[in-house]
PDB file of C-alpha atoms in Angstrom:
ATOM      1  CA  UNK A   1     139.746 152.492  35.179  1.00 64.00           C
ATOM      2  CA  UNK A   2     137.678 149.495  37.072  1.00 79.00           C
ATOM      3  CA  UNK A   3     139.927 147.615  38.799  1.00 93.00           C
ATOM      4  CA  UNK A   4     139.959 143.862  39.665  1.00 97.00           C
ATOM      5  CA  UNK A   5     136.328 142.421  39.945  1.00 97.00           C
ATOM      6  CA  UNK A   6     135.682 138.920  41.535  1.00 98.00           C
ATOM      7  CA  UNK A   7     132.258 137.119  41.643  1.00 97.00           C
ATOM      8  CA  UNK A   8     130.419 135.912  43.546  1.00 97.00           C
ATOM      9  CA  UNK A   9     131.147 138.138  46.754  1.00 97.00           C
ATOM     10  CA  UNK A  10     129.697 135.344  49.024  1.00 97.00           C
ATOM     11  CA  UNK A  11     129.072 131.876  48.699  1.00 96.00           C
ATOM     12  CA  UNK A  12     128.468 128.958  51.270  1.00 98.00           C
ATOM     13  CA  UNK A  13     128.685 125.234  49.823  1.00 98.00           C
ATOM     14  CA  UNK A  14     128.486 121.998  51.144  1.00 98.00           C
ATOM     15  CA  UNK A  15     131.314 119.372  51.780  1.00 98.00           C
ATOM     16  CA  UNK A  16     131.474 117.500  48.271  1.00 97.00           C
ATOM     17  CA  UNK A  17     130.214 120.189  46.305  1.00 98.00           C
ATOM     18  CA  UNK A  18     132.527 121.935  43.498  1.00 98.00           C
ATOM     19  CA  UNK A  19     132.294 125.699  43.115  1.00 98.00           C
ATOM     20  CA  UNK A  20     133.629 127.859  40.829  1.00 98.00           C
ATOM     21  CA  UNK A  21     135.211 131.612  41.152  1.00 98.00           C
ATOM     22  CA  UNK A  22     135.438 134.097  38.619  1.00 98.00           C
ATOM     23  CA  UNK A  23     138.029 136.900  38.540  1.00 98.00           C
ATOM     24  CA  UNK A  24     137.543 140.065  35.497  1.00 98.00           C
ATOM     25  CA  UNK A  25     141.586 141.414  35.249  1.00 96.00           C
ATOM     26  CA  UNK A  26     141.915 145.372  34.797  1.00 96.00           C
ATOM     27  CA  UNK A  27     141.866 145.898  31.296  1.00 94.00           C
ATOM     28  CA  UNK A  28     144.898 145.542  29.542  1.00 91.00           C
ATOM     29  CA  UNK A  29     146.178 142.917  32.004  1.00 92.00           C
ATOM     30  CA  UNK A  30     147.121 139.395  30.976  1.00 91.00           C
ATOM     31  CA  UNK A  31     148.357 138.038  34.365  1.00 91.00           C
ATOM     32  CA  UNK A  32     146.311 136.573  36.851  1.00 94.00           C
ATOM     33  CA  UNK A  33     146.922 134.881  39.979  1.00 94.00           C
ATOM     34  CA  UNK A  34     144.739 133.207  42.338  1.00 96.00           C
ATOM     35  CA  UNK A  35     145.154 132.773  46.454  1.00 96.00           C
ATOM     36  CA  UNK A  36     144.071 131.804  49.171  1.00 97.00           C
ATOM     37  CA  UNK A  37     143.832 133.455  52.178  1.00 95.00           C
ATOM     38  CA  UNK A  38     143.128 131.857  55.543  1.00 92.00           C
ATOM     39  CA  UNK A  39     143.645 133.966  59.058  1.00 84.00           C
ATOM     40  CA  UNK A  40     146.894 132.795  60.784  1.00 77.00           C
ATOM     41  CA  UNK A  41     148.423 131.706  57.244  1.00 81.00           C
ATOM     42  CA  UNK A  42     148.529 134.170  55.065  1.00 85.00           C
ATOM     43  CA  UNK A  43     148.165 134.129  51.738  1.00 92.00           C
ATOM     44  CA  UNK A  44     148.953 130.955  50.303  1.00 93.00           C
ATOM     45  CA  UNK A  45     149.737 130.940  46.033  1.00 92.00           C
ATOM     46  CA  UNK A  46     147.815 128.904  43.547  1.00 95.00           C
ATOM     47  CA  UNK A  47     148.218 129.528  40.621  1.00 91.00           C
ATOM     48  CA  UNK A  48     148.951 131.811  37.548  1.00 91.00           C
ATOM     49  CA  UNK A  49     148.128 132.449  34.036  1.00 93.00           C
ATOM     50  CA  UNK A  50     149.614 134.085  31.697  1.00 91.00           C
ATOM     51  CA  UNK A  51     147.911 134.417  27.915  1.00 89.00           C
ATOM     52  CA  UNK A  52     145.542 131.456  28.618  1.00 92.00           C
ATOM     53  CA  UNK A  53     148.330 129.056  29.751  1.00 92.00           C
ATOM     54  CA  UNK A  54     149.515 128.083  33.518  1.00 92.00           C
ATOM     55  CA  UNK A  55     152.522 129.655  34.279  1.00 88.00           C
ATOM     56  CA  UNK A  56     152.929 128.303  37.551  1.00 87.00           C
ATOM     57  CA  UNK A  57     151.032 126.495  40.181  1.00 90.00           C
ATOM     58  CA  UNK A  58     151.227 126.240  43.980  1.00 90.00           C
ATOM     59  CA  UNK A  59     151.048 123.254  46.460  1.00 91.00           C
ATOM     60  CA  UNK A  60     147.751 122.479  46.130  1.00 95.00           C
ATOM     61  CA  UNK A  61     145.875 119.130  45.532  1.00 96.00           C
ATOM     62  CA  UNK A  62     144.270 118.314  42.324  1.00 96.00           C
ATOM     63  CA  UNK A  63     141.006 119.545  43.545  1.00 97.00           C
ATOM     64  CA  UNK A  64     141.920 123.119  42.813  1.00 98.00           C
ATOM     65  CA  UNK A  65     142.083 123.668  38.921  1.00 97.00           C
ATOM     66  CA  UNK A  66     141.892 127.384  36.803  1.00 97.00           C
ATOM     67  CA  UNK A  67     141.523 128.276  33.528  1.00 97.00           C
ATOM     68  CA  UNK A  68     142.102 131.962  31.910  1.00 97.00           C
ATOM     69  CA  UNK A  69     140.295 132.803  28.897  1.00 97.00           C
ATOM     70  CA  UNK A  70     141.241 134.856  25.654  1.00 95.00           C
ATOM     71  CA  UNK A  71     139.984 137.990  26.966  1.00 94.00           C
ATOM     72  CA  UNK A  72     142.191 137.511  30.428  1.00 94.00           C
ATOM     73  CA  UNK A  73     139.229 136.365  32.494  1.00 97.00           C
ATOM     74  CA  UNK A  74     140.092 133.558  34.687  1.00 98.00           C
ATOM     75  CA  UNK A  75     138.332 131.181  36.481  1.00 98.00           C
ATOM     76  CA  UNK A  76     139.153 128.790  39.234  1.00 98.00           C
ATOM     77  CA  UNK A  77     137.306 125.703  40.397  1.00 98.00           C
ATOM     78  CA  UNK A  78     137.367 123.959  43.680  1.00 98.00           C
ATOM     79  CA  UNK A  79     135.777 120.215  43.131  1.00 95.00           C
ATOM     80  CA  UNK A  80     135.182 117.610  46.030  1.00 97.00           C
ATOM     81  CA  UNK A  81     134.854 120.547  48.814  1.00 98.00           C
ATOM     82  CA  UNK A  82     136.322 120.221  52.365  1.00 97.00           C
ATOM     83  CA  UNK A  83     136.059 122.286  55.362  1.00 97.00           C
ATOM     84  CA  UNK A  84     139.107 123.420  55.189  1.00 95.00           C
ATOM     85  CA  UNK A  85     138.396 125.462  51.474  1.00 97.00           C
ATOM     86  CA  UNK A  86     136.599 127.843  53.918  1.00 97.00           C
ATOM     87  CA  UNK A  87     139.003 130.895  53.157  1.00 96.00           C
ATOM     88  CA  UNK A  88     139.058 133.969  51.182  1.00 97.00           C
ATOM     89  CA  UNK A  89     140.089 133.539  47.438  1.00 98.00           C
ATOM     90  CA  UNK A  90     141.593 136.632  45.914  1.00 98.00           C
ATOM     91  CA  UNK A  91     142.487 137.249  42.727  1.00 97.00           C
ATOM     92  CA  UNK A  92     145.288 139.546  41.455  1.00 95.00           C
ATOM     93  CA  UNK A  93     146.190 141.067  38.075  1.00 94.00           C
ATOM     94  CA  UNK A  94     149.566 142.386  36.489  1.00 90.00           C
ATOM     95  CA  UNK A  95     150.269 144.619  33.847  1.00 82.00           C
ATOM     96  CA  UNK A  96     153.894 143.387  32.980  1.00 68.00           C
ATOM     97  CA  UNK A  97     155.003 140.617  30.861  1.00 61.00           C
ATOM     98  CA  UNK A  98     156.520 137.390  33.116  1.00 58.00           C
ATOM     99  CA  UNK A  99     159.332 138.331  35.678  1.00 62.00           C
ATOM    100  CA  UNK A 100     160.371 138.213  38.853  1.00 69.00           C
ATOM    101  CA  UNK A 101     157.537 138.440  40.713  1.00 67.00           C
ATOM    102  CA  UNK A 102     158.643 139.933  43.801  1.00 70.00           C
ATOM    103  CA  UNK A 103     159.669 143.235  41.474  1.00 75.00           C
ATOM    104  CA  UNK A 104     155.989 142.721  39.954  1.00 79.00           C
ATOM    105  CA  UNK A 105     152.806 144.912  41.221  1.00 87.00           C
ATOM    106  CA  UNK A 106     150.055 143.018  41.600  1.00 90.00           C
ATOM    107  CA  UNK A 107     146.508 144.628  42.010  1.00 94.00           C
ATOM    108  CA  UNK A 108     143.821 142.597  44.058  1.00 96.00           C
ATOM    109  CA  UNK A 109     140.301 142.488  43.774  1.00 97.00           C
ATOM    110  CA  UNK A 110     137.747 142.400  46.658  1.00 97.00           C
ATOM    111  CA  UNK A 111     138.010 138.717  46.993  1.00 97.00           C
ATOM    112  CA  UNK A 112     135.464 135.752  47.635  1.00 98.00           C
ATOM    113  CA  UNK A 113     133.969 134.743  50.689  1.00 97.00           C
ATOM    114  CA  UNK A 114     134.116 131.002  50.675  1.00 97.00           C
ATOM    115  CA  UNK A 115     132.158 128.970  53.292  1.00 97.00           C
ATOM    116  CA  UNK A 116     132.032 125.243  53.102  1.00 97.00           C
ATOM    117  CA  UNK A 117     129.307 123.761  55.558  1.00 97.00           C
TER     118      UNK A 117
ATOM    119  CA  UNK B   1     155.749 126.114  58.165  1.00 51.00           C
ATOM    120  CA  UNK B   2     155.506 130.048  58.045  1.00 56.00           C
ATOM    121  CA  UNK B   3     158.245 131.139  56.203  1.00 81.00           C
ATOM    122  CA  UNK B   4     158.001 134.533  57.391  1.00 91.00           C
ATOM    123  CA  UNK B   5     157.175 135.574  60.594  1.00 94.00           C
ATOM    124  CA  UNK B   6     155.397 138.872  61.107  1.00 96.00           C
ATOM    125  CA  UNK B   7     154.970 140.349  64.563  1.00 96.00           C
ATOM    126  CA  UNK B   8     152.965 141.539  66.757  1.00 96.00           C
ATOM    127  CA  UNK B   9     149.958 139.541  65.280  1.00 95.00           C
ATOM    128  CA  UNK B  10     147.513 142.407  66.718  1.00 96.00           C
ATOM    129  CA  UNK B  11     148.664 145.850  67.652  1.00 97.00           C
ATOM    130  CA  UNK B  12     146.071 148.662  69.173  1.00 97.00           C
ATOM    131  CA  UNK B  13     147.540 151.669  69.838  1.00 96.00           C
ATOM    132  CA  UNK B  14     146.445 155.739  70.333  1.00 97.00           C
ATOM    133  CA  UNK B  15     146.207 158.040  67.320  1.00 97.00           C
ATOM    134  CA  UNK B  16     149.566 159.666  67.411  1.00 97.00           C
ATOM    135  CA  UNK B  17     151.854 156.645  68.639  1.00 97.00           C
ATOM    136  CA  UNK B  18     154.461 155.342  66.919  1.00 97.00           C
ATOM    137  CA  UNK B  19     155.124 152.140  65.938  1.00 97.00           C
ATOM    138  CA  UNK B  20     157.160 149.074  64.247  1.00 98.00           C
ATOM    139  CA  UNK B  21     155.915 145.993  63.117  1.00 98.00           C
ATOM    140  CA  UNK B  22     158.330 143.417  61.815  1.00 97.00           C
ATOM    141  CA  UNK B  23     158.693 140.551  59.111  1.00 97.00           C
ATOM    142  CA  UNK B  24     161.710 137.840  59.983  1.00 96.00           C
ATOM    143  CA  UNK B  25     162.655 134.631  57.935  1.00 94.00           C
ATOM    144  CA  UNK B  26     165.671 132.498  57.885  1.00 91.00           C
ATOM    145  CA  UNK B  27     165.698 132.607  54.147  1.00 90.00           C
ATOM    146  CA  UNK B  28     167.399 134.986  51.808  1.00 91.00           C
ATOM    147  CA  UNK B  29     164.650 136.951  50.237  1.00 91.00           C
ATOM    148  CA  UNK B  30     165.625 138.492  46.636  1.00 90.00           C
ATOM    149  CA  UNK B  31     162.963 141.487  46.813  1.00 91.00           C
ATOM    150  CA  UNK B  32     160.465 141.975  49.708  1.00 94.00           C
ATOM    151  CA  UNK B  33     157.214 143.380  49.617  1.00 94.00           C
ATOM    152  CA  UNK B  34     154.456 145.603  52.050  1.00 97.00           C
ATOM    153  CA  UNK B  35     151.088 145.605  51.808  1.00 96.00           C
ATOM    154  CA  UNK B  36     148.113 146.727  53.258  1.00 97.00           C
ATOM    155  CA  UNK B  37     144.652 145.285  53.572  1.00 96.00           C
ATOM    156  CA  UNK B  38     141.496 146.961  54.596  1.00 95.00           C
ATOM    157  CA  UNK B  39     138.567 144.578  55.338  1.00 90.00           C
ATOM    158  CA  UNK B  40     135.869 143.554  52.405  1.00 90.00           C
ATOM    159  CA  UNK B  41     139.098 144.515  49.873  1.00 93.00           C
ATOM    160  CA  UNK B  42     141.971 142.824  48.724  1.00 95.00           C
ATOM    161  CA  UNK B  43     146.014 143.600  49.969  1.00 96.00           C
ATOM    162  CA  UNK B  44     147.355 146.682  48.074  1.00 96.00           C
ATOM    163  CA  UNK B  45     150.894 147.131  47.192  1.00 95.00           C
ATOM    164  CA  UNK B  46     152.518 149.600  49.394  1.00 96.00           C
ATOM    165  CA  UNK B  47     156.457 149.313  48.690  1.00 95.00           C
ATOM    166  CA  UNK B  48     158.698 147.160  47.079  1.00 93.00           C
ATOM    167  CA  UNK B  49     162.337 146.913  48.573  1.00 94.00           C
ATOM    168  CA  UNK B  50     165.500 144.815  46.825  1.00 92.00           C
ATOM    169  CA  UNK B  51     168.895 145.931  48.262  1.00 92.00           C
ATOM    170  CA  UNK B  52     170.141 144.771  51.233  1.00 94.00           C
ATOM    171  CA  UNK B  53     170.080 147.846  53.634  1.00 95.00           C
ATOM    172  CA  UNK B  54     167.525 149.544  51.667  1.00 96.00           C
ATOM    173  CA  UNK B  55     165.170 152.163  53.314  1.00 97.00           C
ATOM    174  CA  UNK B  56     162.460 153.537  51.864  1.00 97.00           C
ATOM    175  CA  UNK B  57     159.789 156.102  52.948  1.00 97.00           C
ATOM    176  CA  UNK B  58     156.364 156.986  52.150  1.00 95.00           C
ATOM    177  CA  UNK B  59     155.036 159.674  53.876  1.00 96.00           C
ATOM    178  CA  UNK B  60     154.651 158.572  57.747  1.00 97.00           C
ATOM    179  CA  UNK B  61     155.839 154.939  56.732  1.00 97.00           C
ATOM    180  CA  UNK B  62     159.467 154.171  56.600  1.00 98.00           C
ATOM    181  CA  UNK B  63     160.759 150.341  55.284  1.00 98.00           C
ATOM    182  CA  UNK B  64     163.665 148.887  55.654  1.00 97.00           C
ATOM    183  CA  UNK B  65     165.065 146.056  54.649  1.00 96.00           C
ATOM    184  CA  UNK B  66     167.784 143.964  56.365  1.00 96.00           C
ATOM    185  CA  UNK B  67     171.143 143.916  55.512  1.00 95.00           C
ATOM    186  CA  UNK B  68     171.305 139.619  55.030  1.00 94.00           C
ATOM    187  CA  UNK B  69     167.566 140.512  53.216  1.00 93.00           C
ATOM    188  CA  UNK B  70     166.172 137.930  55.593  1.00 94.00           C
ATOM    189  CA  UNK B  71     163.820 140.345  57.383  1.00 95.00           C
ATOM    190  CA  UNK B  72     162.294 143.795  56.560  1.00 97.00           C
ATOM    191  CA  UNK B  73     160.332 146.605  59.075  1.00 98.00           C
ATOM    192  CA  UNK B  74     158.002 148.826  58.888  1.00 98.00           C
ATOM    193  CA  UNK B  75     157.901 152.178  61.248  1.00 98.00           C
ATOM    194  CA  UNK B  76     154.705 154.335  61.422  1.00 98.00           C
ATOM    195  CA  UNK B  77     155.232 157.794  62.502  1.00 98.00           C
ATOM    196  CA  UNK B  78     152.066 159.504  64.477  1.00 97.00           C
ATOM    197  CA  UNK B  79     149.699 156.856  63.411  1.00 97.00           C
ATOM    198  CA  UNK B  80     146.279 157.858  62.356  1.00 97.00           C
ATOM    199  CA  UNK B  81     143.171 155.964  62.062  1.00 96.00           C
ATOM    200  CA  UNK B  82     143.486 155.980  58.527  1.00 95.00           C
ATOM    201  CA  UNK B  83     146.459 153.484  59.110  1.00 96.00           C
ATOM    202  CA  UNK B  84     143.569 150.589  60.152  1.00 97.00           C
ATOM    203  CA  UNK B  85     144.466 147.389  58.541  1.00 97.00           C
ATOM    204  CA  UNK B  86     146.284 144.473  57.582  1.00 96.00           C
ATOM    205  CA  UNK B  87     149.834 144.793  57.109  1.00 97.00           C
ATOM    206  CA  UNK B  88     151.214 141.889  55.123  1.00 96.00           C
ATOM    207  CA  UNK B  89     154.969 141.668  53.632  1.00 96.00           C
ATOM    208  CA  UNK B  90     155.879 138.759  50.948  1.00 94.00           C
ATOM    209  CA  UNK B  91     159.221 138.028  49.865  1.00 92.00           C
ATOM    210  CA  UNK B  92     160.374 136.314  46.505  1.00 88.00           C
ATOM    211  CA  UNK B  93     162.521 133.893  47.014  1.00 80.00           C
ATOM    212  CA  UNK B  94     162.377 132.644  43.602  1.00 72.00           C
ATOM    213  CA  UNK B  95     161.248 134.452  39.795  1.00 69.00           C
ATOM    214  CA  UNK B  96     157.454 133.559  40.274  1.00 69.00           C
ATOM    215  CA  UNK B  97     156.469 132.858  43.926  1.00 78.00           C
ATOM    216  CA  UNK B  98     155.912 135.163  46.785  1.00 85.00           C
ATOM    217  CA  UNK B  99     156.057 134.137  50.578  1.00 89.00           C
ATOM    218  CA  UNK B 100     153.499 135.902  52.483  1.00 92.00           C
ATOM    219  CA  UNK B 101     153.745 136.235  56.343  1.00 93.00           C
ATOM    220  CA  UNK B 102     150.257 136.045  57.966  1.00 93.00           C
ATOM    221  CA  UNK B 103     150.148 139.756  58.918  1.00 95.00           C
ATOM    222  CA  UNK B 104     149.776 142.069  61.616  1.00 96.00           C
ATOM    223  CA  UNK B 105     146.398 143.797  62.432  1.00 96.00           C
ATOM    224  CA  UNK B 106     146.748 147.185  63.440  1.00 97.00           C
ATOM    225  CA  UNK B 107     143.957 149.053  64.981  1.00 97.00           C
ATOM    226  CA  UNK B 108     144.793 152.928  65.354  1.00 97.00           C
ATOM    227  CA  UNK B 109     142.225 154.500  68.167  1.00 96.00           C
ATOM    228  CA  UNK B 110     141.231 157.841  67.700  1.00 94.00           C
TER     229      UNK B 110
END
């Protein structure tokens, strides 16, 4: 069974520039949540989709918007880009129907390499 | 603000040692979390814990969780290389949002 699959890998942008991140769910799946990882802070929640529609959202600014698509793919989009994006966005998919999340297994994918110049 | 505090941030140690690395908040945590993250991959779930108390063990890796469920430890018995990474715990403190600590880095030596 392939498990979580995030593209691109890699990417380096330039301040203003929007990018956008694409995360593939194991099959069967229809949860996804997006994060973003920066060293010294963890992982800090976006968002997550649930059947195509936001479930819940984290305490980020506008700039960060996602999208999940009727086959459980989900996208994210970063608009307006600042230094500070530079992190590593992971994606994560669930099995079960909404809960509690901290009773919830989450699988990760590989991540993506963000860079903003 | 970090919720949860993890410590030590970095911890090398000899293949054999033992070791405890620790997750503390002031907040009441309803179910707590491990993980572990290797580098070029993503975290992956290593235990979940949910009663106050609780102690669970998976092979060489014992977890416990604190009686108030405000903190949670993790004890590695003989360490081995294999152990390398990223420990992360997140706690839920409500139905849909974890609260990750920023991790310890372990590097086992052989």
């Amino acid at each position: 069974k392939a498990g979580v699959t995030q593209t691109p890998r890699y990417l380096i942008k330039t301040r203003g520039q929007q990018v956008t991140l694409s995360c593939s769910p194991i099959s069967g799946h229809r949860s996804v949540s997006w994060y973003q990882q920066t060293p010294g802070q963890g992982l800090q929640f976006l968002f997550e989709y649930f059947s195509e529609t936001q479930r819940n959202k984290g305490n980020f600014p506008g700039r960060f918007s996602g999208r999940q698509f009727s086959n459980s793919r989900s996208e994210m989009n970063v608009s307006t880009l600042e230094l500070g994006d530079s992190a590593l966005y992971l994606c994560a998919s669930s099995l079960s129907p909404p809960g509690p999340v901290g009773l919830v297994e989450q699988y990760f994918g590989p991540g993506t390499r963000l860079t903003v110049t | 603000t970090q919720l949860l505090e993890q410590s030590p941030q970095f911890l090398s140690i000899q293949e054999g040692e033992n070791l405890t690395v620790y997750c503390n908040s002031s907040s009441v945590f309803s179910s707590l979390q491990w993980y572990r993250q290797e580098p070029g991959e993503g975290p992956v779930l290593l235990v979940t814990v949910v009663t106050g108390g609780e102690v669970k063990k998976l092979k060489r890796l014992t977890f416990q969780f604190g009686d108030a469920r405000k903190d949670s430890s993790l004890h590695i018995t003989a360490a081995q290389p294999g152990d390398t990474g990223l420990y992360l715990c997140a706690g839920a403190r409500s139905n849909y949002q974890l609260i990750w600590g920023a991790g310890t880095k372990l590097i086992i030596k052989p």
